[in-house]
mmCIF file of C-alpha atoms and ligand atoms in Angstrom:
data_model
loop_
_atom_site.group_PDB
_atom_site.id
_atom_site.type_symbol
_atom_site.label_atom_id
_atom_site.label_comp_id
_atom_site.label_asym_id
_atom_site.label_seq_id
_atom_site.Cartn_x
_atom_site.Cartn_y
_atom_site.Cartn_z
ATOM 1 C CA UNK A 233 -15.834 66.851 4.027
ATOM 2 C CA UNK A 234 -16.522 69.491 6.606
ATOM 3 C CA UNK A 235 -16.118 72.550 4.462
ATOM 4 C CA UNK A 236 -19.552 73.468 3.167
ATOM 5 C CA UNK A 237 -19.573 74.531 -0.400
ATOM 6 C CA UNK A 238 -21.929 77.414 -0.844
ATOM 7 C CA UNK A 239 -21.517 77.689 -4.562
ATOM 8 C CA UNK A 240 -24.449 76.329 -6.436
ATOM 9 C CA UNK A 241 -23.624 73.556 -8.850
ATOM 10 C CA UNK A 242 -21.172 74.143 -11.635
ATOM 11 C CA UNK A 243 -17.507 74.115 -10.782
ATOM 12 C CA UNK A 244 -15.514 71.617 -8.858
ATOM 13 C CA UNK A 245 -16.292 70.464 -5.369
ATOM 14 C CA UNK A 246 -14.061 71.465 -2.513
ATOM 15 C CA UNK A 247 -11.060 69.203 -2.194
ATOM 16 C CA UNK A 248 -12.270 66.134 -0.410
ATOM 17 C CA UNK A 249 -10.727 64.556 2.624
ATOM 18 C CA UNK A 250 -9.230 61.170 1.651
ATOM 19 C CA UNK A 251 -12.331 59.088 1.591
ATOM 20 C CA UNK A 252 -14.108 57.493 4.489
ATOM 21 C CA UNK A 253 -15.861 54.170 4.109
ATOM 22 C CA UNK A 254 -19.274 54.512 2.423
ATOM 23 C CA UNK A 255 -21.076 53.711 5.699
ATOM 24 C CA UNK A 256 -19.411 56.774 7.203
ATOM 25 C CA UNK A 257 -19.987 58.938 4.135
ATOM 26 C CA UNK A 258 -23.707 58.123 4.318
ATOM 27 C CA UNK A 259 -23.884 59.551 7.813
ATOM 28 C CA UNK A 260 -21.360 62.352 7.440
ATOM 29 C CA UNK A 261 -21.936 63.876 4.005
ATOM 30 C CA UNK A 262 -23.959 67.015 3.453
ATOM 31 C CA UNK A 263 -23.839 68.282 7.053
ATOM 32 C CA UNK A 264 -23.707 72.030 7.745
ATOM 33 C CA UNK A 265 -20.445 73.628 8.856
ATOM 34 C CA UNK A 266 -19.445 72.782 12.406
ATOM 35 C CA UNK A 267 -19.582 75.724 14.757
ATOM 36 C CA UNK A 268 -20.990 76.160 18.244
ATOM 37 C CA UNK A 269 -24.744 76.285 18.222
ATOM 38 C CA UNK A 270 -25.033 75.254 14.572
ATOM 39 C CA UNK A 271 -27.668 72.811 13.425
ATOM 40 C CA UNK A 272 -26.404 69.250 12.948
ATOM 41 C CA UNK A 273 -28.734 68.725 10.014
ATOM 42 C CA UNK A 274 -29.197 70.971 7.000
ATOM 43 C CA UNK A 275 -32.413 72.986 7.228
ATOM 44 C CA UNK A 276 -35.239 72.649 4.721
ATOM 45 C CA UNK A 277 -34.569 75.779 2.724
ATOM 46 C CA UNK A 278 -37.694 77.220 1.196
ATOM 47 C CA UNK A 279 -36.887 79.934 -1.291
ATOM 48 C CA UNK A 280 -37.645 80.174 -4.974
ATOM 49 C CA UNK A 281 -35.226 83.044 -5.529
ATOM 50 C CA UNK A 282 -31.899 84.318 -4.185
ATOM 51 C CA UNK A 283 -30.550 87.795 -3.599
ATOM 52 C CA UNK A 284 -28.415 89.223 -6.398
ATOM 53 C CA UNK A 285 -28.166 92.412 -8.434
ATOM 54 C CA UNK A 286 -25.026 92.060 -10.525
ATOM 55 C CA UNK A 287 -24.545 90.052 -13.678
ATOM 56 C CA UNK A 288 -25.867 86.544 -13.087
ATOM 57 C CA UNK A 289 -23.178 84.117 -12.020
ATOM 58 C CA UNK A 290 -24.358 80.554 -12.384
ATOM 59 C CA UNK A 291 -21.880 79.274 -9.849
ATOM 60 C CA UNK A 292 -24.064 80.929 -7.203
ATOM 61 C CA UNK A 293 -27.710 80.437 -6.305
ATOM 62 C CA UNK A 294 -29.963 82.525 -8.543
ATOM 63 C CA UNK A 295 -33.365 80.917 -8.966
ATOM 64 C CA UNK A 296 -34.916 77.744 -7.559
ATOM 65 C CA UNK A 297 -35.257 75.958 -10.870
ATOM 66 C CA UNK A 298 -31.512 76.262 -11.570
ATOM 67 C CA UNK A 299 -30.263 75.205 -8.167
ATOM 68 C CA UNK A 300 -31.113 75.723 -4.529
ATOM 69 C CA UNK A 301 -29.425 75.135 -1.157
ATOM 70 C CA UNK A 302 -32.296 72.703 -0.557
ATOM 71 C CA UNK A 303 -30.568 70.306 -2.989
ATOM 72 C CA UNK A 304 -26.894 70.907 -2.272
ATOM 73 C CA UNK A 305 -26.342 68.662 0.784
ATOM 74 C CA UNK A 306 -27.987 65.694 -0.934
ATOM 75 C CA UNK A 307 -26.180 66.370 -4.208
ATOM 76 C CA UNK A 308 -22.838 66.479 -2.415
ATOM 77 C CA UNK A 309 -23.598 63.260 -0.568
ATOM 78 C CA UNK A 310 -24.473 61.541 -3.858
ATOM 79 C CA UNK A 311 -21.233 62.678 -5.460
ATOM 80 C CA UNK A 312 -19.199 61.358 -2.555
ATOM 81 C CA UNK A 313 -21.008 58.027 -2.643
ATOM 82 C CA UNK A 314 -20.687 57.563 -6.400
ATOM 83 C CA UNK A 315 -17.081 58.851 -6.420
ATOM 84 C CA UNK A 316 -17.939 61.742 -8.748
ATOM 85 C CA UNK A 317 -15.777 64.816 -9.220
ATOM 86 C CA UNK A 318 -18.836 67.042 -9.524
ATOM 87 C CA UNK A 319 -21.964 67.416 -7.388
ATOM 88 C CA UNK A 320 -24.864 65.101 -8.251
ATOM 89 C CA UNK A 321 -27.972 66.469 -9.931
ATOM 90 C CA UNK A 322 -31.228 65.756 -8.175
ATOM 91 C CA UNK A 323 -34.392 65.502 -10.325
ATOM 92 C CA UNK A 324 -38.116 65.325 -9.592
ATOM 93 C CA UNK A 325 -38.142 61.572 -10.283
ATOM 94 C CA UNK A 326 -35.896 58.764 -11.435
ATOM 95 C CA UNK A 327 -37.527 58.955 -14.828
ATOM 96 C CA UNK A 328 -36.821 62.698 -15.067
ATOM 97 C CA UNK A 329 -33.115 61.939 -14.494
ATOM 98 C CA UNK A 330 -33.348 59.128 -17.062
ATOM 99 C CA UNK A 331 -35.040 61.425 -19.593
ATOM 100 C CA UNK A 332 -32.226 63.957 -19.090
ATOM 101 C CA UNK A 333 -29.634 61.223 -19.696
ATOM 102 C CA UNK A 334 -31.537 60.043 -22.779
ATOM 103 C CA UNK A 335 -31.418 63.584 -24.154
ATOM 104 C CA UNK A 336 -27.663 62.996 -24.602
ATOM 105 C CA UNK A 337 -28.360 60.528 -27.450
ATOM 106 C CA UNK A 338 -27.890 62.438 -30.731
ATOM 107 C CA UNK A 339 -30.768 62.657 -33.221
ATOM 108 C CA UNK A 340 -29.478 60.133 -35.705
ATOM 109 C CA UNK A 341 -27.598 58.051 -33.171
ATOM 110 C CA UNK A 342 -28.187 54.663 -31.580
ATOM 111 C CA UNK A 343 -29.165 53.747 -28.059
ATOM 112 C CA UNK A 344 -28.341 50.217 -26.923
ATOM 113 C CA UNK A 345 -30.518 49.202 -23.996
ATOM 114 C CA UNK A 346 -31.097 45.981 -22.045
ATOM 115 C CA UNK A 347 -34.266 44.242 -23.263
ATOM 116 C CA UNK A 348 -35.110 43.719 -19.633
ATOM 117 C CA UNK A 349 -34.656 46.896 -17.686
ATOM 118 C CA UNK A 350 -36.903 49.308 -15.906
ATOM 119 C CA UNK A 351 -39.962 49.318 -18.138
ATOM 120 C CA UNK A 352 -40.336 53.101 -17.836
ATOM 121 C CA UNK A 353 -36.810 53.565 -19.211
ATOM 122 C CA UNK A 354 -37.654 51.359 -22.198
ATOM 123 C CA UNK A 355 -40.924 53.180 -22.799
ATOM 124 C CA UNK A 356 -39.367 56.593 -22.455
ATOM 125 C CA UNK A 357 -36.486 55.637 -24.771
ATOM 126 C CA UNK A 358 -38.868 54.087 -27.323
ATOM 127 C CA UNK A 359 -41.032 57.169 -27.424
ATOM 128 C CA UNK A 360 -38.042 59.502 -27.656
ATOM 129 C CA UNK A 361 -36.439 57.363 -30.389
ATOM 130 C CA UNK A 362 -39.556 57.776 -32.530
ATOM 131 C CA UNK A 363 -39.765 61.486 -31.919
ATOM 132 C CA UNK A 364 -36.126 62.412 -32.326
ATOM 133 C CA UNK A 365 -35.129 59.785 -34.847
ATOM 134 C CA UNK A 366 -32.481 57.787 -33.051
ATOM 135 C CA UNK A 367 -32.372 54.012 -33.247
ATOM 136 C CA UNK A 368 -33.205 51.966 -30.188
ATOM 137 C CA UNK A 369 -31.569 48.537 -30.102
ATOM 138 C CA UNK A 370 -32.339 46.153 -27.264
ATOM 139 C CA UNK A 371 -29.890 43.478 -26.144
ATOM 140 C CA UNK A 372 -29.554 40.713 -23.590
ATOM 141 C CA UNK A 373 -27.277 42.672 -21.293
ATOM 142 C CA UNK A 374 -25.971 39.481 -19.662
ATOM 143 C CA UNK A 375 -24.710 38.274 -23.072
ATOM 144 C CA UNK A 376 -21.439 40.194 -23.267
ATOM 145 C CA UNK A 377 -20.533 39.032 -26.794
ATOM 146 C CA UNK A 378 -23.932 40.124 -28.118
ATOM 147 C CA UNK A 379 -23.614 43.550 -26.509
ATOM 148 C CA UNK A 380 -20.086 44.011 -27.875
ATOM 149 C CA UNK A 381 -21.379 43.040 -31.349
ATOM 150 C CA UNK A 382 -24.054 45.693 -31.026
ATOM 151 C CA UNK A 383 -21.359 48.200 -30.017
ATOM 152 C CA UNK A 384 -19.346 47.274 -33.097
ATOM 153 C CA UNK A 385 -22.357 47.927 -35.314
ATOM 154 C CA UNK A 386 -22.806 51.565 -34.381
ATOM 155 C CA UNK A 387 -21.090 54.860 -35.106
ATOM 156 C CA UNK A 388 -19.248 55.586 -31.890
ATOM 157 C CA UNK A 389 -19.717 59.331 -31.817
ATOM 158 C CA UNK A 390 -23.488 59.065 -31.809
ATOM 159 C CA UNK A 391 -24.104 55.996 -29.688
ATOM 160 C CA UNK A 392 -24.962 55.351 -26.067
ATOM 161 C CA UNK A 393 -24.856 52.123 -24.087
ATOM 162 C CA UNK A 394 -27.404 51.886 -21.283
ATOM 163 C CA UNK A 395 -26.605 49.409 -18.523
ATOM 164 C CA UNK A 396 -28.887 48.256 -15.774
ATOM 165 C CA UNK A 397 -27.476 45.520 -13.567
ATOM 166 C CA UNK A 398 -28.930 43.598 -11.882
ATOM 167 C CA UNK A 399 -31.852 44.089 -14.281
ATOM 168 C CA UNK A 400 -35.413 44.820 -13.332
ATOM 169 C CA UNK A 401 -37.242 42.469 -12.916
ATOM 170 C CA UNK A 402 -35.232 39.488 -14.234
ATOM 171 C CA UNK A 403 -32.161 40.041 -12.010
ATOM 172 C CA UNK A 404 -29.742 39.367 -14.872
ATOM 173 C CA UNK A 405 -26.208 40.468 -14.093
ATOM 174 C CA UNK A 406 -24.171 42.261 -16.767
ATOM 175 C CA UNK A 407 -20.404 42.056 -16.985
ATOM 176 C CA UNK A 408 -20.394 45.747 -16.154
ATOM 177 C CA UNK A 409 -16.598 46.313 -16.112
ATOM 178 C CA UNK A 410 -16.166 44.547 -19.473
ATOM 179 C CA UNK A 411 -19.080 46.367 -21.117
ATOM 180 C CA UNK A 412 -18.039 49.801 -19.887
ATOM 181 C CA UNK A 413 -14.506 49.230 -21.032
ATOM 182 C CA UNK A 414 -15.650 47.940 -24.452
ATOM 183 C CA UNK A 415 -17.832 51.044 -24.862
ATOM 184 C CA UNK A 416 -14.996 53.332 -23.766
ATOM 185 C CA UNK A 417 -12.546 51.710 -26.198
ATOM 186 C CA UNK A 418 -14.984 52.558 -28.983
ATOM 187 C CA UNK A 419 -15.705 56.085 -27.736
ATOM 188 C CA UNK A 420 -19.309 55.199 -26.855
ATOM 189 C CA UNK A 421 -21.037 56.983 -23.975
ATOM 190 C CA UNK A 422 -22.170 54.739 -21.096
ATOM 191 C CA UNK A 423 -24.998 55.370 -18.659
ATOM 192 C CA UNK A 424 -25.599 53.027 -15.722
ATOM 193 C CA UNK A 425 -28.898 52.856 -13.845
ATOM 194 C CA UNK A 426 -27.567 52.032 -10.387
ATOM 195 C CA UNK A 427 -30.925 51.934 -8.613
ATOM 196 C CA UNK A 428 -30.886 48.218 -7.704
ATOM 197 C CA UNK A 429 -27.257 48.007 -6.613
ATOM 198 C CA UNK A 430 -26.910 51.418 -4.937
ATOM 199 C CA UNK A 431 -23.416 52.916 -4.571
ATOM 200 C CA UNK A 432 -22.863 50.505 -1.679
ATOM 201 C CA UNK A 433 -22.665 47.538 -4.062
ATOM 202 C CA UNK A 434 -21.065 49.131 -7.126
ATOM 203 C CA UNK A 435 -19.677 52.523 -8.214
ATOM 204 C CA UNK A 436 -19.814 52.516 -12.033
ATOM 205 C CA UNK A 437 -17.973 55.843 -12.461
ATOM 206 C CA UNK A 438 -14.877 54.075 -11.089
ATOM 207 C CA UNK A 439 -15.201 51.624 -13.980
ATOM 208 C CA UNK A 440 -15.324 54.437 -16.522
ATOM 209 C CA UNK A 441 -19.080 54.953 -16.905
ATOM 210 C CA UNK A 442 -19.958 58.475 -18.017
ATOM 211 C CA UNK A 443 -23.214 58.937 -16.131
ATOM 212 C CA UNK A 444 -24.945 57.124 -13.272
ATOM 213 C CA UNK A 445 -28.680 57.558 -12.800
ATOM 214 C CA UNK A 446 -30.824 56.665 -9.811
ATOM 215 C CA UNK A 447 -34.408 56.333 -8.871
ATOM 216 C CA UNK A 448 -33.824 57.905 -5.454
ATOM 217 C CA UNK A 449 -37.411 56.843 -4.736
ATOM 218 C CA UNK A 450 -36.092 53.340 -4.049
ATOM 219 C CA UNK A 451 -33.162 52.393 -1.778
ATOM 220 C CA UNK A 452 -31.528 55.795 -1.376
ATOM 221 C CA UNK A 453 -34.602 57.449 0.154
ATOM 222 C CA UNK A 454 -35.725 54.044 1.380
ATOM 223 C CA UNK A 455 -39.123 54.646 2.973
ATOM 224 C CA UNK A 456 -41.599 54.665 0.075
ATOM 225 C CA UNK A 457 -42.536 58.241 0.890
ATOM 226 C CA UNK A 458 -40.925 60.275 -1.909
ATOM 227 C CA UNK A 459 -40.522 60.131 -5.676
ATOM 228 C CA UNK A 460 -37.135 61.509 -6.639
ATOM 229 C CA UNK A 461 -34.250 60.893 -9.016
ATOM 230 C CA UNK A 462 -30.640 61.799 -9.609
ATOM 231 C CA UNK A 463 -27.890 61.804 -12.214
ATOM 232 C CA UNK A 464 -24.185 61.838 -11.370
ATOM 233 C CA UNK A 465 -21.183 62.431 -13.615
ATOM 234 C CA UNK A 466 -17.564 63.555 -13.395
ATOM 235 C CA UNK A 467 -17.603 65.141 -16.853
ATOM 236 C CA UNK A 468 -17.917 68.944 -16.891
ATOM 237 C CA UNK A 469 -19.498 68.826 -20.328
ATOM 238 C CA UNK A 470 -22.091 66.164 -19.459
ATOM 239 C CA UNK A 471 -22.821 67.879 -16.153
ATOM 240 C CA UNK A 472 -23.581 71.127 -17.981
ATOM 241 C CA UNK A 473 -25.842 69.354 -20.449
ATOM 242 C CA UNK A 474 -27.726 67.441 -17.759
ATOM 243 C CA UNK A 475 -28.019 70.579 -15.686
ATOM 244 C CA UNK A 476 -29.331 72.501 -18.646
ATOM 245 C CA UNK A 477 -31.852 69.742 -19.362
ATOM 246 C CA UNK A 478 -33.085 69.956 -15.768
ATOM 247 C CA UNK A 479 -33.301 73.751 -15.849
ATOM 248 C CA UNK A 480 -35.004 73.971 -19.242
ATOM 249 C CA UNK A 481 -37.498 71.115 -18.846
ATOM 250 C CA UNK A 482 -38.107 71.969 -15.216
ATOM 251 C CA UNK A 483 -38.398 68.438 -13.787
ATOM 252 C CA UNK A 484 -37.072 69.602 -10.435
ATOM 253 C CA UNK A 485 -37.315 68.240 -6.905
ATOM 254 C CA UNK A 486 -39.105 69.848 -3.980
ATOM 255 C CA UNK A 487 -37.076 70.852 -0.893
ATOM 256 C CA UNK A 488 -39.009 68.607 1.484
ATOM 257 C CA UNK A 489 -38.578 65.532 -0.716
ATOM 258 C CA UNK A 490 -34.834 66.103 -0.922
ATOM 259 C CA UNK A 491 -34.608 66.586 2.833
ATOM 260 C CA UNK A 492 -36.452 63.287 3.338
ATOM 261 C CA UNK A 493 -34.133 61.561 0.886
ATOM 262 C CA UNK A 494 -31.044 62.768 2.760
ATOM 263 C CA UNK A 495 -32.605 61.630 6.015
ATOM 264 C CA UNK A 496 -33.315 58.241 4.456
ATOM 265 C CA UNK A 497 -29.806 57.999 3.036
ATOM 266 C CA UNK A 498 -28.290 58.132 6.540
ATOM 267 C CA UNK A 499 -29.490 54.573 7.243
ATOM 268 C CA UNK A 500 -28.880 53.043 3.812
ATOM 269 C CA UNK A 501 -26.091 50.738 4.942
ATOM 270 C CA UNK A 502 -28.026 49.184 7.842
ATOM 271 C CA UNK A 503 -31.197 48.911 5.770
ATOM 272 C CA UNK A 504 -29.304 47.208 2.955
ATOM 273 C CA UNK A 505 -27.534 44.862 5.326
ATOM 274 C CA UNK A 506 -30.770 43.595 6.845
ATOM 275 C CA UNK A 507 -32.710 43.561 3.583
ATOM 276 C CA UNK A 508 -29.959 41.596 1.833
ATOM 277 C CA UNK A 509 -29.772 39.052 4.648
ATOM 278 C CA UNK A 510 -33.552 38.607 4.481
ATOM 279 C CA UNK A 511 -33.449 38.360 0.682
ATOM 280 C CA UNK A 512 -30.765 35.660 0.773
ATOM 281 C CA UNK A 513 -32.775 33.554 3.182
ATOM 282 C CA UNK A 514 -36.054 33.958 1.305
ATOM 283 C CA UNK A 515 -34.452 33.261 -2.086
ATOM 284 C CA UNK A 516 -32.865 30.119 -0.751
ATOM 285 C CA UNK A 517 -36.147 28.821 0.692
ATOM 286 C CA UNK A 518 -38.096 29.754 -2.439
ATOM 287 C CA UNK A 519 -35.629 27.859 -4.598
ATOM 288 C CA UNK A 520 -36.610 24.604 -2.917
ATOM 289 C CA UNK A 521 -40.318 25.372 -2.528
ATOM 290 C CA UNK A 522 -42.600 22.863 -4.289
ATOM 291 C CA UNK A 523 -44.888 25.593 -5.688
ATOM 292 C CA UNK A 524 -42.064 27.650 -7.180
ATOM 293 C CA UNK A 525 -40.955 26.972 -10.752
ATOM 294 C CA UNK A 526 -37.863 29.188 -10.764
ATOM 295 C CA UNK A 527 -36.139 31.640 -8.436
ATOM 296 C CA UNK A 528 -33.783 34.383 -9.594
ATOM 297 C CA UNK A 529 -31.447 36.010 -7.093
ATOM 298 C CA UNK A 530 -27.776 36.673 -7.844
ATOM 299 C CA UNK A 531 -26.879 35.509 -4.344
ATOM 300 C CA UNK A 532 -28.032 31.931 -5.038
ATOM 301 C CA UNK A 533 -24.982 29.803 -5.881
ATOM 302 C CA UNK A 534 -26.830 28.243 -8.836
ATOM 303 C CA UNK A 535 -28.076 31.540 -10.275
ATOM 304 C CA UNK A 536 -26.801 32.338 -13.810
ATOM 305 C CA UNK A 537 -25.554 35.738 -12.557
ATOM 306 C CA UNK A 538 -23.968 34.461 -9.352
ATOM 307 C CA UNK A 539 -20.317 34.357 -10.363
ATOM 308 C CA UNK A 540 -20.376 37.782 -11.951
ATOM 309 C CA UNK A 541 -22.274 39.288 -9.061
ATOM 310 C CA UNK A 542 -19.847 37.766 -6.572
ATOM 311 C CA UNK A 543 -16.920 39.236 -8.509
ATOM 312 C CA UNK A 544 -18.406 42.672 -9.219
ATOM 313 C CA UNK A 545 -20.796 43.602 -6.451
ATOM 314 C CA UNK A 546 -20.138 43.954 -2.755
ATOM 315 C CA UNK A 547 -23.520 42.372 -2.041
ATOM 316 C CA UNK A 548 -26.350 40.669 -3.890
ATOM 317 C CA UNK A 549 -29.057 43.256 -3.309
ATOM 318 C CA UNK A 550 -32.517 42.736 -1.900
ATOM 319 C CA UNK A 551 -34.703 42.151 -4.941
ATOM 320 C CA UNK A 552 -35.737 38.571 -5.647
ATOM 321 C CA UNK A 553 -37.831 37.234 -8.524
ATOM 322 C CA UNK A 554 -39.627 33.920 -8.622
ATOM 323 C CA UNK A 555 -42.161 32.254 -10.860
ATOM 324 C CA UNK A 556 -45.261 30.285 -10.120
ATOM 325 C CA UNK A 557 -46.737 28.028 -12.792
ATOM 326 C CA UNK A 558 -49.462 30.435 -13.855
ATOM 327 C CA UNK A 559 -50.339 34.131 -13.719
ATOM 328 C CA UNK A 560 -53.450 33.216 -11.686
ATOM 329 C CA UNK A 561 -51.340 31.554 -9.020
ATOM 330 C CA UNK A 562 -49.001 34.545 -8.891
ATOM 331 C CA UNK A 563 -51.945 36.923 -8.481
ATOM 332 C CA UNK A 564 -53.379 34.660 -5.773
ATOM 333 C CA UNK A 565 -50.073 34.802 -3.857
ATOM 334 C CA UNK A 566 -50.023 38.613 -4.051
ATOM 335 C CA UNK A 567 -53.618 38.666 -2.790
ATOM 336 C CA UNK A 568 -53.030 36.237 0.064
ATOM 337 C CA UNK A 569 -50.028 37.851 1.765
ATOM 338 C CA UNK A 570 -50.493 39.881 4.939
ATOM 339 C CA UNK A 571 -46.970 40.926 5.998
ATOM 340 C CA UNK A 572 -45.894 41.685 2.430
ATOM 341 C CA UNK A 573 -47.710 44.508 0.681
ATOM 342 C CA UNK A 574 -48.896 43.869 -2.862
ATOM 343 C CA UNK A 575 -47.611 46.983 -4.619
ATOM 344 C CA UNK A 576 -45.209 48.128 -7.275
ATOM 345 C CA UNK A 577 -41.894 49.858 -6.484
ATOM 346 C CA UNK A 578 -39.039 48.648 -4.310
ATOM 347 C CA UNK A 579 -36.276 49.689 -1.971
ATOM 348 C CA UNK A 580 -38.352 50.701 1.042
ATOM 349 C CA UNK A 581 -38.171 49.297 4.569
ATOM 350 C CA UNK A 582 -41.440 47.438 3.966
ATOM 351 C CA UNK A 583 -41.487 44.273 1.864
ATOM 352 C CA UNK A 584 -43.419 44.488 -1.397
ATOM 353 C CA UNK A 585 -44.602 41.828 -3.824
ATOM 354 C CA UNK A 586 -45.771 42.339 -7.389
ATOM 355 C CA UNK A 587 -46.668 40.231 -10.388
ATOM 356 C CA UNK A 588 -44.817 42.283 -12.957
ATOM 357 C CA UNK A 589 -46.967 41.399 -15.939
ATOM 358 C CA UNK A 590 -49.947 43.058 -14.232
ATOM 359 C CA UNK A 591 -48.492 46.062 -16.017
ATOM 360 C CA UNK A 592 -49.496 45.702 -19.661
ATOM 361 C CA UNK A 593 -46.336 47.430 -20.891
ATOM 362 C CA UNK A 594 -43.955 44.947 -19.228
ATOM 363 C CA UNK A 595 -42.057 43.041 -21.967
ATOM 364 C CA UNK A 596 -43.641 39.712 -22.903
ATOM 365 C CA UNK A 597 -40.358 37.917 -22.329
ATOM 366 C CA UNK A 598 -40.934 38.461 -18.614
ATOM 367 C CA UNK A 599 -42.789 35.310 -17.495
ATOM 368 C CA UNK A 600 -46.501 35.764 -16.802
ATOM 369 C CA UNK A 601 -46.208 34.161 -13.389
ATOM 370 C CA UNK A 602 -43.148 36.166 -12.288
ATOM 371 C CA UNK A 603 -43.438 37.792 -8.886
ATOM 372 C CA UNK A 604 -40.895 40.425 -7.932
ATOM 373 C CA UNK A 605 -40.077 40.762 -4.273
ATOM 374 C CA UNK A 606 -38.601 43.881 -2.759
ATOM 375 C CA UNK A 607 -37.389 42.413 0.489
ATOM 376 C CA UNK A 608 -37.573 44.811 3.412
ATOM 377 C CA UNK A 609 -36.255 44.850 6.946
ATOM 378 C CA UNK A 610 -38.993 43.022 8.873
ATOM 379 C CA UNK A 611 -38.103 39.794 10.717
ATOM 380 C CA UNK A 612 -37.179 37.116 8.187
ATOM 381 C CA UNK A 613 -39.383 34.476 9.862
ATOM 382 C CA UNK A 614 -42.489 36.627 9.565
ATOM 383 C CA UNK A 615 -41.713 37.332 5.925
ATOM 384 C CA UNK A 616 -41.080 33.690 5.123
ATOM 385 C CA UNK A 617 -44.086 32.289 7.011
ATOM 386 C CA UNK A 618 -46.395 34.776 5.322
ATOM 387 C CA UNK A 619 -45.058 34.016 1.843
ATOM 388 C CA UNK A 620 -45.085 30.280 2.416
ATOM 389 C CA UNK A 621 -48.692 30.392 3.636
ATOM 390 C CA UNK A 622 -49.708 32.502 0.615
ATOM 391 C CA UNK A 623 -48.018 30.047 -1.744
ATOM 392 C CA UNK A 624 -49.903 27.165 -0.146
ATOM 393 C CA UNK A 625 -53.241 29.010 -0.370
ATOM 394 C CA UNK A 626 -52.595 29.857 -4.006
ATOM 395 C CA UNK A 627 -51.896 26.242 -4.853
ATOM 396 C CA UNK A 628 -54.653 24.532 -2.930
ATOM 397 C CA UNK A 629 -57.452 23.584 -5.322
HETATM 398 C C1 PLP B 849 -38.282 52.869 -10.243
HETATM 399 C C2 PLP B 849 -37.159 52.807 -11.170
HETATM 400 C C3 PLP B 849 -36.927 53.850 -12.076
HETATM 401 C C4 PLP B 849 -37.848 55.042 -12.202
HETATM 402 O O1 PLP B 849 -37.746 55.904 -11.112
HETATM 403 P P1 PLP B 849 -38.953 56.825 -10.575
HETATM 404 O O2 PLP B 849 -38.393 57.431 -9.356
HETATM 405 O O3 PLP B 849 -40.123 55.925 -10.353
HETATM 406 O O4 PLP B 849 -39.236 57.825 -11.651
HETATM 407 C C5 PLP B 849 -35.817 53.757 -12.886
HETATM 408 N N1 PLP B 849 -34.974 52.697 -12.837
HETATM 409 C C6 PLP B 849 -35.184 51.678 -12.002
HETATM 410 C C7 PLP B 849 -34.231 50.533 -11.986
HETATM 411 C C8 PLP B 849 -36.275 51.691 -11.132
HETATM 412 O O5 PLP B 849 -36.476 50.659 -10.309
#
């Protein structure tokens, strides 16, 4: 872990020390070489171009759109966390990483996607399907038999299965190991959006997934101050294609954003621990609140995804969804809160609340009165009292 790799991106990583626990990797990965007087943290490297006069060797730094030392520490940390054989690929946003992964679907192929997943992924896939002529099929990702049927209906060589679990914003839990293995058996490429779970809760490459994508904007960076994405794979071929997509489309990350993301990553395990504990408490109280119609959180013993989540994930995450009777009540709750911030996005230290259907492109199968909570790291009592008071205000005539 200590030997800094100064090659740029393609090629294998230096042999890794038998792994530390993820909490340690988060703190340790991507540090500069240890020598007296050296900086403990990587610097913010600001250079668009790199010295060279011979034939261009893409395993070294050449030009800032191809790769830069500003990305390397974060990309190495990501690879270690997701158990990838190759460095991660940082992108200018989660959606840029997703678009690069979607470019792997062949022209006349089929993309199988959860009907509830990040709405931007669905929109991006839908638009790309029309333009490039692949078929987009949406499935209930929690219904394993239905997904396997969809897999059986497609030509393996040109298909991709997209998994998001738990899903945004419905918190459905897929049988990720079973689905990845079914796709693998049929030679179908699998991509997992691991934004909600983070590599602390699940590492899909270990299950045989081909690519993992992240909105780094959310938990990994963790402070609602950057927009950033990443893709991770252990396949040389897929790495080359994703890298080429990044270089040719140019959806690259800025050095300062990547530096902030690595800084944020250092505290991921303590942030997740607190946020998950808060989420569990809030979900439990919401589930018996008189003004709440339904609460979805995989950590609730009665939740449809509970058993799977308990078996597959090393935690239940910190996103909670609940429904009020009407959209008006949900909007009133989001307007009445003071500790929570009414805003989209998730994964930051501050707690956010959003009625998802305020976005016109959210699927209609998401209930009108559904509020998504991104539970942060404030004191649980303050979060609960604020939410409870807002619910009462919203329901008083
Ligand atoms: C936010 C989000 C994205 C998109 O990432 P950006 O960084 O906003 O581009 C993708 N997937 C999931 C699950 C998300 O929550």
